[in-house]
mmCIF file of C-alpha atoms in Angstrom:
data_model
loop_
_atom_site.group_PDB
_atom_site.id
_atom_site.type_symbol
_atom_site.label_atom_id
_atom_site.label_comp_id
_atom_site.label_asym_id
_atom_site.label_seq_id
_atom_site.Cartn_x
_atom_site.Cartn_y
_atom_site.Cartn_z
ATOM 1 C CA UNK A 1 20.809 87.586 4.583
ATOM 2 C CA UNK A 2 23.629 89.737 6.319
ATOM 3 C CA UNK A 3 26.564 91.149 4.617
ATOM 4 C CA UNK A 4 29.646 89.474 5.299
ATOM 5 C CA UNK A 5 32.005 90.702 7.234
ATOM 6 C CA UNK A 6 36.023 91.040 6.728
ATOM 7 C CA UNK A 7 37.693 88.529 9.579
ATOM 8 C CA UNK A 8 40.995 90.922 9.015
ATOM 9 C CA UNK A 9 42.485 91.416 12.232
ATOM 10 C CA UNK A 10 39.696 89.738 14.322
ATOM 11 C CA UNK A 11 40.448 87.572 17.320
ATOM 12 C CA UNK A 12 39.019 84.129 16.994
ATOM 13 C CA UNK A 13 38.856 81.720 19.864
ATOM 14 C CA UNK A 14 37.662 78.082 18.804
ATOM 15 C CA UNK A 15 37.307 75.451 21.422
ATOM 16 C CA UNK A 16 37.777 71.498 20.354
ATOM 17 C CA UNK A 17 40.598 72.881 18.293
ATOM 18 C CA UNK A 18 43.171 70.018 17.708
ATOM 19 C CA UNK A 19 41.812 68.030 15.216
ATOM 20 C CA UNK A 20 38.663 68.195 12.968
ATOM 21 C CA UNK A 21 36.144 71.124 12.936
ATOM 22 C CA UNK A 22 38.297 72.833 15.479
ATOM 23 C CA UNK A 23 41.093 72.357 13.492
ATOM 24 C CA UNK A 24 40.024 73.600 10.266
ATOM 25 C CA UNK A 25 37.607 76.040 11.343
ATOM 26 C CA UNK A 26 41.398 77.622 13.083
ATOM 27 C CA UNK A 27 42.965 77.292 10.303
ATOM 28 C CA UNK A 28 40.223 78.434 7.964
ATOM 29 C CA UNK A 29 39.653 81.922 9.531
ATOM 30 C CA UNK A 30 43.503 82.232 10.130
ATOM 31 C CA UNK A 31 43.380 81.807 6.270
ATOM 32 C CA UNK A 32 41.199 84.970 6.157
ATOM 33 C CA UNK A 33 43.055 87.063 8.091
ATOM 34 C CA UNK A 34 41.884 86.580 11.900
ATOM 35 C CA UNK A 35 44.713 85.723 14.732
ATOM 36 C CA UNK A 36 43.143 82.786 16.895
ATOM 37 C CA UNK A 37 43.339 81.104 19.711
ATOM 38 C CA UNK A 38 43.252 77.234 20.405
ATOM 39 C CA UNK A 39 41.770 75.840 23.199
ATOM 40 C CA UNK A 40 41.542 72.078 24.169
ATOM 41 C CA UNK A 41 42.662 69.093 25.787
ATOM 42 C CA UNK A 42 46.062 67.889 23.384
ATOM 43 C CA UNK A 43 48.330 70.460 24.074
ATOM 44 C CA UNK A 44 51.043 68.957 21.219
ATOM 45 C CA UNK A 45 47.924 68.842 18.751
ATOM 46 C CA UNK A 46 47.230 72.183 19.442
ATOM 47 C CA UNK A 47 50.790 73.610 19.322
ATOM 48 C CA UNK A 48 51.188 71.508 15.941
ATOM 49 C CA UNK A 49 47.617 73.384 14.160
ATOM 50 C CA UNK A 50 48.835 76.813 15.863
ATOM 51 C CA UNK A 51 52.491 76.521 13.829
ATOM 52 C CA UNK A 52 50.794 76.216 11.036
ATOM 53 C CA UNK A 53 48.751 79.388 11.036
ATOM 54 C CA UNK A 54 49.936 81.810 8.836
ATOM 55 C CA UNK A 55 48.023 84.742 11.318
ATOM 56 C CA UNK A 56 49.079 85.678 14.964
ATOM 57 C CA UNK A 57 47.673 82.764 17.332
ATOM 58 C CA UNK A 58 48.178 80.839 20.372
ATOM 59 C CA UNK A 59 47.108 77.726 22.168
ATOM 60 C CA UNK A 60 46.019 76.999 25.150
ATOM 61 C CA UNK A 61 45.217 73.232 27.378
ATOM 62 C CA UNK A 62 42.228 73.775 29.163
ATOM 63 C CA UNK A 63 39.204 71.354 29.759
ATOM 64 C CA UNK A 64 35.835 73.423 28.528
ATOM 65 C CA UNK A 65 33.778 72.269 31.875
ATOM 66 C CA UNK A 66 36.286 73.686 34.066
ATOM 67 C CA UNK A 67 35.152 77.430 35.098
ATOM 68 C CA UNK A 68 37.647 78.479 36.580
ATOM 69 C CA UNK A 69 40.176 77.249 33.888
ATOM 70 C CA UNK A 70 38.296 78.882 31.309
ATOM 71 C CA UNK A 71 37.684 81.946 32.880
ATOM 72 C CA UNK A 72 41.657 82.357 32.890
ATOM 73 C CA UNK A 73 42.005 81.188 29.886
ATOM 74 C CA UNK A 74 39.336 83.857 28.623
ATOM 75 C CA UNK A 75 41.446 86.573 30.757
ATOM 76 C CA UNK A 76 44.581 85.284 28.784
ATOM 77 C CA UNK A 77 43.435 85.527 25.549
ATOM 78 C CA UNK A 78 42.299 88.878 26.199
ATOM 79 C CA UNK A 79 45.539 89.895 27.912
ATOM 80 C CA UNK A 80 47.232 88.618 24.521
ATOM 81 C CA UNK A 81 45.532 89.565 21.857
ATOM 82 C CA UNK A 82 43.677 92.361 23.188
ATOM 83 C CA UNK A 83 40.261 91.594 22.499
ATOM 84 C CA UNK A 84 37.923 88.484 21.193
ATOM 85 C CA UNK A 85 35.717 89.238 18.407
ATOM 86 C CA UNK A 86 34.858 85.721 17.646
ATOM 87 C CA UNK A 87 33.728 82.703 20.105
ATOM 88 C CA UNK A 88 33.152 79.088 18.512
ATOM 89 C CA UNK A 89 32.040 76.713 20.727
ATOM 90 C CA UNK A 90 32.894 73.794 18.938
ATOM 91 C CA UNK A 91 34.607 70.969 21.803
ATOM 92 C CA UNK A 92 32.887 68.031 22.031
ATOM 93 C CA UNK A 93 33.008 64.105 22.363
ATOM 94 C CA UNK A 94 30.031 61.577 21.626
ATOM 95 C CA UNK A 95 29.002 57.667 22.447
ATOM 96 C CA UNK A 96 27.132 55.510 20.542
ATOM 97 C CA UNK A 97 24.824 52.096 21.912
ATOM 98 C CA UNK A 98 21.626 51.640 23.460
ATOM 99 C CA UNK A 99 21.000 54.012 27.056
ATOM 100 C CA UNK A 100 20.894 50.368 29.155
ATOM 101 C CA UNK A 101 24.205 49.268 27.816
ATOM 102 C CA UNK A 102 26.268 52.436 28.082
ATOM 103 C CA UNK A 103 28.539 53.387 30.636
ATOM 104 C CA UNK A 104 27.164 56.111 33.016
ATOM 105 C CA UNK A 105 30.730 57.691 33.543
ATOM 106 C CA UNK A 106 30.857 58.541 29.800
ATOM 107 C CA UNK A 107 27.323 59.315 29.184
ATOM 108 C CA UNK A 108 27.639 62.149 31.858
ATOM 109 C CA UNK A 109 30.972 63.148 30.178
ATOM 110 C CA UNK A 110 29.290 63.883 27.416
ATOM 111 C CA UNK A 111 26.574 66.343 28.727
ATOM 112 C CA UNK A 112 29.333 67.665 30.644
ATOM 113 C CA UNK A 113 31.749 68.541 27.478
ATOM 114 C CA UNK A 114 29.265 69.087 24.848
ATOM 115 C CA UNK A 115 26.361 71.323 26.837
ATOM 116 C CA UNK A 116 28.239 72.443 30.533
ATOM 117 C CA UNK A 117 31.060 72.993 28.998
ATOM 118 C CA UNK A 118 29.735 75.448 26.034
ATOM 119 C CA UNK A 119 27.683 76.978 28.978
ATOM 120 C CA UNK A 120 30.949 77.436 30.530
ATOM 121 C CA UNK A 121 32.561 78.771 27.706
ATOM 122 C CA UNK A 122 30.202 81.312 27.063
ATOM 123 C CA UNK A 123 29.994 82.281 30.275
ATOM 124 C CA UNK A 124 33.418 83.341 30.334
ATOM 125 C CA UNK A 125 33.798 84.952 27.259
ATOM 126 C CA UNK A 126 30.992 86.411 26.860
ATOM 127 C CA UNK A 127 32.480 90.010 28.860
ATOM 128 C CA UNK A 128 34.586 90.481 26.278
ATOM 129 C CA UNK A 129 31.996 89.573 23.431
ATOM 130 C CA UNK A 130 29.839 92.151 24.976
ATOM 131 C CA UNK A 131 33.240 94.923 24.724
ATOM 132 C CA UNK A 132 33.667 94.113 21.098
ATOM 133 C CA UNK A 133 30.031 93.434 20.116
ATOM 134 C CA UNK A 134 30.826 90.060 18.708
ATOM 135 C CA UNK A 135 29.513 86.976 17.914
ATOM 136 C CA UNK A 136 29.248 83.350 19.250
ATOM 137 C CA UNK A 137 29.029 80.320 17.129
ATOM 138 C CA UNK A 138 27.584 77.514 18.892
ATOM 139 C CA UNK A 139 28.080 74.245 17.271
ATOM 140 C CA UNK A 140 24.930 72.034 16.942
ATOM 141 C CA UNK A 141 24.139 68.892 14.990
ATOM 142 C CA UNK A 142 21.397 67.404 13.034
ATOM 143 C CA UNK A 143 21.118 65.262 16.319
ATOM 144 C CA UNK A 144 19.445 68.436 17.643
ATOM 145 C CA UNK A 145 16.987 68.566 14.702
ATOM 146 C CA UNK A 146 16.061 64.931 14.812
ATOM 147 C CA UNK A 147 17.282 62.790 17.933
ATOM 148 C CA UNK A 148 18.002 58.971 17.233
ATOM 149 C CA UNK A 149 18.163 55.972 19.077
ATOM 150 C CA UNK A 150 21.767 54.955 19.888
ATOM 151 C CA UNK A 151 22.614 57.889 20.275
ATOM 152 C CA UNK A 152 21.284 59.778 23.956
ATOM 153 C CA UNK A 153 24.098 61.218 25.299
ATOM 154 C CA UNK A 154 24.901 63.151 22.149
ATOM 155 C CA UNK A 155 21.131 63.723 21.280
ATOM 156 C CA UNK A 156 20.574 65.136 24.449
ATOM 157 C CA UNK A 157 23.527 67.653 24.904
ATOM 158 C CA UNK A 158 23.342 68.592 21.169
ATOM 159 C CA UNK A 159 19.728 70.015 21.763
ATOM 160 C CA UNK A 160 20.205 71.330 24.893
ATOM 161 C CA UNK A 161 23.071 73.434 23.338
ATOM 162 C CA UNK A 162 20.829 74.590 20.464
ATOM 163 C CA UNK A 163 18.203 75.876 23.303
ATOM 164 C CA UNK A 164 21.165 77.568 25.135
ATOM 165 C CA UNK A 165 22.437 79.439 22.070
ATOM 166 C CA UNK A 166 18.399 80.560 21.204
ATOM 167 C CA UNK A 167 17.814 81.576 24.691
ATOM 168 C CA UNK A 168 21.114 83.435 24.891
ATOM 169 C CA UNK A 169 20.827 85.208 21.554
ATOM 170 C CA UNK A 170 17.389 87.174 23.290
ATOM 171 C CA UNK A 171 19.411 88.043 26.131
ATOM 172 C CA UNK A 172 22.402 89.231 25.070
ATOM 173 C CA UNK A 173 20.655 90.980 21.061
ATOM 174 C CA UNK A 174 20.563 94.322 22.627
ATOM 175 C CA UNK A 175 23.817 94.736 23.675
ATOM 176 C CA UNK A 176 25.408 93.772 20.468
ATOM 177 C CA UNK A 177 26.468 90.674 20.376
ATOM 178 C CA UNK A 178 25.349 88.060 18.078
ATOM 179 C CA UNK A 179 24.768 84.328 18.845
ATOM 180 C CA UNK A 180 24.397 81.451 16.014
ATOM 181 C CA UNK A 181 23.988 77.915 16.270
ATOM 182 C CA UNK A 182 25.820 76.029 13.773
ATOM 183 C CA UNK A 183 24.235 72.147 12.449
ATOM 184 C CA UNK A 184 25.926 69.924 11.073
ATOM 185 C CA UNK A 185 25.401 66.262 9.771
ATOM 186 C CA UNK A 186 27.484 63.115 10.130
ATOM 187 C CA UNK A 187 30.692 64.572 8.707
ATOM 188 C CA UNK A 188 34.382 63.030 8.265
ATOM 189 C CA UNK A 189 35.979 63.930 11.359
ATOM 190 C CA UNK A 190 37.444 61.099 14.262
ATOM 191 C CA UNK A 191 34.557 61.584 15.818
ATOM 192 C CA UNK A 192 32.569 59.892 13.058
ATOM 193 C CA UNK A 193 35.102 57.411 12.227
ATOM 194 C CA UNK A 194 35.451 56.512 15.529
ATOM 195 C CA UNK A 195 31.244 55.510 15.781
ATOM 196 C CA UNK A 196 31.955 54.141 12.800
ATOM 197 C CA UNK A 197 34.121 51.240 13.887
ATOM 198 C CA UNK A 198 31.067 49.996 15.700
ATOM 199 C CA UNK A 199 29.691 47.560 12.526
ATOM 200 C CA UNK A 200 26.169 48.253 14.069
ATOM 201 C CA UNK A 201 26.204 51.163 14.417
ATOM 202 C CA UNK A 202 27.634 51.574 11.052
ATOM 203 C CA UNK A 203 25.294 49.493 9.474
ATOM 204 C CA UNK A 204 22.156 51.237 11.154
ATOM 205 C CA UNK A 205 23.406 54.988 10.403
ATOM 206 C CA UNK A 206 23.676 53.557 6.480
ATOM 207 C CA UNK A 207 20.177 52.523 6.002
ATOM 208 C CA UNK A 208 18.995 56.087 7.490
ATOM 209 C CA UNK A 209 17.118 57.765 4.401
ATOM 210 C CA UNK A 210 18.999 59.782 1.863
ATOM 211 C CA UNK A 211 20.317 62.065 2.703
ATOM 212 C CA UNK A 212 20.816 61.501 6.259
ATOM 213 C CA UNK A 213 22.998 58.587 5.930
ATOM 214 C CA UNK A 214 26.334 59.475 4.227
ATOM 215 C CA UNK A 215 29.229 60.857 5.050
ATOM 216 C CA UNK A 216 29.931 64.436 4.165
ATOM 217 C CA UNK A 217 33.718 65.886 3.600
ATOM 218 C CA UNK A 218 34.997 68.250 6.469
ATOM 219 C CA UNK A 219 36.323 70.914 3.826
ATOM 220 C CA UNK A 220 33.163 72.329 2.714
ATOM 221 C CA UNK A 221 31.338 71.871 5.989
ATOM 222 C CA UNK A 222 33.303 74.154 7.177
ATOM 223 C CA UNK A 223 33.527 76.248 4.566
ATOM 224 C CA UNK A 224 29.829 77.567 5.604
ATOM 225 C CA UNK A 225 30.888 78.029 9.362
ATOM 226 C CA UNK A 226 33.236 80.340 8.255
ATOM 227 C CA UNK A 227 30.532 82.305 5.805
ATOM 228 C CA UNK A 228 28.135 82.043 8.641
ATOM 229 C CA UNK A 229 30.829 83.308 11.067
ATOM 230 C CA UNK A 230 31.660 86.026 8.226
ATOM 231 C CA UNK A 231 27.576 87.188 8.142
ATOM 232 C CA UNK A 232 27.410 86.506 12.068
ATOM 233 C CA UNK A 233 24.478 84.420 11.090
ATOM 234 C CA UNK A 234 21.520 83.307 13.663
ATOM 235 C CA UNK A 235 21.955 79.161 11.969
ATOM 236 C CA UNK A 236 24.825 77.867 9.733
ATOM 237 C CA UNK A 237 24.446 74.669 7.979
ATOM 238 C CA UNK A 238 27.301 73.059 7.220
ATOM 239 C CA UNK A 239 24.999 70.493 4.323
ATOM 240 C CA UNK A 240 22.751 72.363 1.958
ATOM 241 C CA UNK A 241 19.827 69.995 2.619
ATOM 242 C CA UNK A 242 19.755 70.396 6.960
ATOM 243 C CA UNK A 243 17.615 74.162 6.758
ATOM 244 C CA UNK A 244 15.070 72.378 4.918
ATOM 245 C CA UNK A 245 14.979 69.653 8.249
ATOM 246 C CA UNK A 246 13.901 72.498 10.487
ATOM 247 C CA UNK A 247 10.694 72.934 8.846
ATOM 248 C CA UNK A 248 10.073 69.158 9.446
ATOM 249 C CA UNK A 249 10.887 69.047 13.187
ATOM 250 C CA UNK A 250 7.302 68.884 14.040
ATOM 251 C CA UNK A 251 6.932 65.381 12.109
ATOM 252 C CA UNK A 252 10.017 63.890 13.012
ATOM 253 C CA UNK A 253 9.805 62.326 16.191
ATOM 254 C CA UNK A 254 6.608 60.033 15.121
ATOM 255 C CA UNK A 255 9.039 59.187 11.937
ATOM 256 C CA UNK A 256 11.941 58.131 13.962
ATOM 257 C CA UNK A 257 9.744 56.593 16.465
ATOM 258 C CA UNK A 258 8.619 53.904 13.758
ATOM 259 C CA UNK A 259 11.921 53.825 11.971
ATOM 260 C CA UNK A 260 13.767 53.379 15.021
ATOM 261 C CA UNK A 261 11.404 50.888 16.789
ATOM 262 C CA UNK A 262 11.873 48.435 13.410
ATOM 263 C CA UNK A 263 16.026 49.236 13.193
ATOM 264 C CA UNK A 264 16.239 48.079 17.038
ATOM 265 C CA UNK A 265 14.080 45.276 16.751
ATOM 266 C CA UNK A 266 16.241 44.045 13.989
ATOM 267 C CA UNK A 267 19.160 44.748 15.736
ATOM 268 C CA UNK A 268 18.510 43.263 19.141
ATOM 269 C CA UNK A 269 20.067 39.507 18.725
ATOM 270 C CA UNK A 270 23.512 41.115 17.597
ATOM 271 C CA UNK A 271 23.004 44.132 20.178
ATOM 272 C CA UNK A 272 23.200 41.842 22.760
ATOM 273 C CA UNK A 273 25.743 39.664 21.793
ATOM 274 C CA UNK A 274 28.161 42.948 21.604
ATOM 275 C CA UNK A 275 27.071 44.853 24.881
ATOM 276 C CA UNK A 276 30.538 44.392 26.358
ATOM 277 C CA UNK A 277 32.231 45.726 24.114
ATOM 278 C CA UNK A 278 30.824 48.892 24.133
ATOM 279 C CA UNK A 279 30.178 52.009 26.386
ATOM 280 C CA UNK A 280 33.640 54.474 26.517
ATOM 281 C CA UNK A 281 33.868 57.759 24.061
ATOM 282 C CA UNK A 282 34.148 57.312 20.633
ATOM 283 C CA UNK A 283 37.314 59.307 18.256
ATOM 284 C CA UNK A 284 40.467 59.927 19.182
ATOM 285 C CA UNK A 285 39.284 63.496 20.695
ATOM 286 C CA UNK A 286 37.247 60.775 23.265
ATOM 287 C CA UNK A 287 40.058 58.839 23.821
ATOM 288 C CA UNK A 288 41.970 61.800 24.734
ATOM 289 C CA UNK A 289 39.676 63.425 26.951
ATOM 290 C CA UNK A 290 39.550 60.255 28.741
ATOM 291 C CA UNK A 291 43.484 59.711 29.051
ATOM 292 C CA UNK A 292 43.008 63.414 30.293
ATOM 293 C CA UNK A 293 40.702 62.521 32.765
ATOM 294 C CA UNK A 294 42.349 59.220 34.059
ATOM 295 C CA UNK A 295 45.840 61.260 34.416
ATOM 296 C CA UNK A 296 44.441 63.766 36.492
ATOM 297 C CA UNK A 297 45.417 66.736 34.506
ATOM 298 C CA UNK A 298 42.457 68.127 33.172
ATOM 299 C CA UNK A 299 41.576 72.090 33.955
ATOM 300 C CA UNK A 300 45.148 71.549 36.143
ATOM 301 C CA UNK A 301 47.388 73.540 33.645
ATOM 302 C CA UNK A 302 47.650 77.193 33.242
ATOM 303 C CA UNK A 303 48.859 77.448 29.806
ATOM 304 C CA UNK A 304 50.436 74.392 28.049
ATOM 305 C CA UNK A 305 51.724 76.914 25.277
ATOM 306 C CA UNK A 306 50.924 80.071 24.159
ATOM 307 C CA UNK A 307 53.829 80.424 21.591
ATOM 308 C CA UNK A 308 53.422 83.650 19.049
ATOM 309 C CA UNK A 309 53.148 82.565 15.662
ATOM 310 C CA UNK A 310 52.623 84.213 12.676
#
């Protein structure tokens, strides 16, 4: 295991920053002595979390999956703060219902945000990662370990990151910068209330095996991102019990094949009786990016704020 590093004086940027993860994961390394800056969609949101910060930060409204937002934004934070140490890649929305009954708009949004856009964020941060010899968190989920039905959109983009961040990590080693993927399970955030409200979905998610089916608290979730981000780690777990998963990933998709083929058959009857009623993002960071989107302002703004505050 690495040493742990001090975060004293380290520029931070975390995407997805105005509520959950983001949030804490901000205000977490703030706590520990790095300035950050915020990047996402809810510009009052993110001036609210950066006010709070007892470090140096800023904030900035950008949507992750637009390059040539982010690459300003990247150009920005350097311009500001002098340097970026730290990269977490944490922005992302989700959908929940079966692949037929989901709407294609937001099922595309999803592998836009979650896997383009941390593509894009890498992409441009990554010169000044490669100045400072620093270190990109990538944040996974145990959907990457073990995709589920219901679930596609997420499934699909939260592996597809996790391959990303591996492939990266070999290409980029040598020159000094360090690239971890960071799981986590279903976790109290908006995002996971937000599935939540969909009884079904609720319902199925509860009868997944222990311990795969409750809800962990956000606190010491992140907690470990911020040790693994402190030991630049290769994988962070945010639950004790998700590094044992990996050594199971070779069994798992004949064990959710069978679990999943007897959930959906029980599920069909009510399925169908509810398949207009779902289909958009779930959370309020969904319903955000989607007012976003429907307004017309996304990747449009330079900087909605980028207030000093210590």
């Amino acid at each position: 295991m690495s040493a742990r590093r001090g975060l004293e004086g380290q520029v931070a940027v975390v995407t997805g920053a105005a509520r959950g993860v983001g949030e804490l994961l901000a205000r977490k390394l703030s706590a520990r002595g790095a300035k950050v800056a915020l990047v996402g969609l809810e510009p009052e949101e993110l001036k609210r979390v950066s006010k709070r910060l007892p470090t140096d930060s800023a904030h900035w409204h950008a949507d992750v999956t637009d390059a040539e937002a982010m690459a300003r934004v990247a150009e920005e934070v350097v311009e500001r703060f002098g340097a970026v140490d730290i990269v977490c890649a944490n922005a992302g929305v989700a959908q929940a219902g079966p692949f037929l009954d989901t709407d294609e708009t937001a099922w595309r949004r999803v592998i836009e945000v979650n896997l383009l856009g941390s593509a894009t964020t890498a992409r441009a941060f990554l010169p000044a990662l490669l100045a400072s010899r620093g270190y990109l968190l990538q944040i996974a989920s145990l959907a990457a370990i073990a995709p589920a039905p219901m679930m596609t959109a997420y499934c699909a983009s939260k592996s597809g990151v996790e391959a990303f961040a591996h492939g990266l990590r070999a290409e980029v080693g040598h020159r000094g910068v360090r690239v971890g993927v960071g799981y986590l399970s279903w976790t109290d955030t908006d995002m996971v209330r937000g599935a939540d409200r969909d009884e079904l979905m609720r319902e199925l998610r509860q009868r997944l095996p222990w311990p795969a089916g409750r809800t962990y608290p956000l606190g010491p979730a992140v907690e470990r991102l911020v040790a693994g981000i402190e030991r630049r780690s290769a994988h962070v777990y945010a639950q004790w019990w998700l590094r044992g998963m990996q050594s199971m990933r070779g069994y798992l998709p004949a064990l959710i094949h069978a679990v999943g083929r007897r959930e959906m058959r029980r599920a069909e009857p009510r399925l169908a009786a509810t398949r207009d009623e779902r289909g958009g993002l779930v959370g309020e960071g969904g319903a955000a990016d989607e007012k976003a989107r429907t307004a017309g302002t996304v990747g449009t703004e330079r900087t909605a704020g980028t207030e000093r505050h210590r």
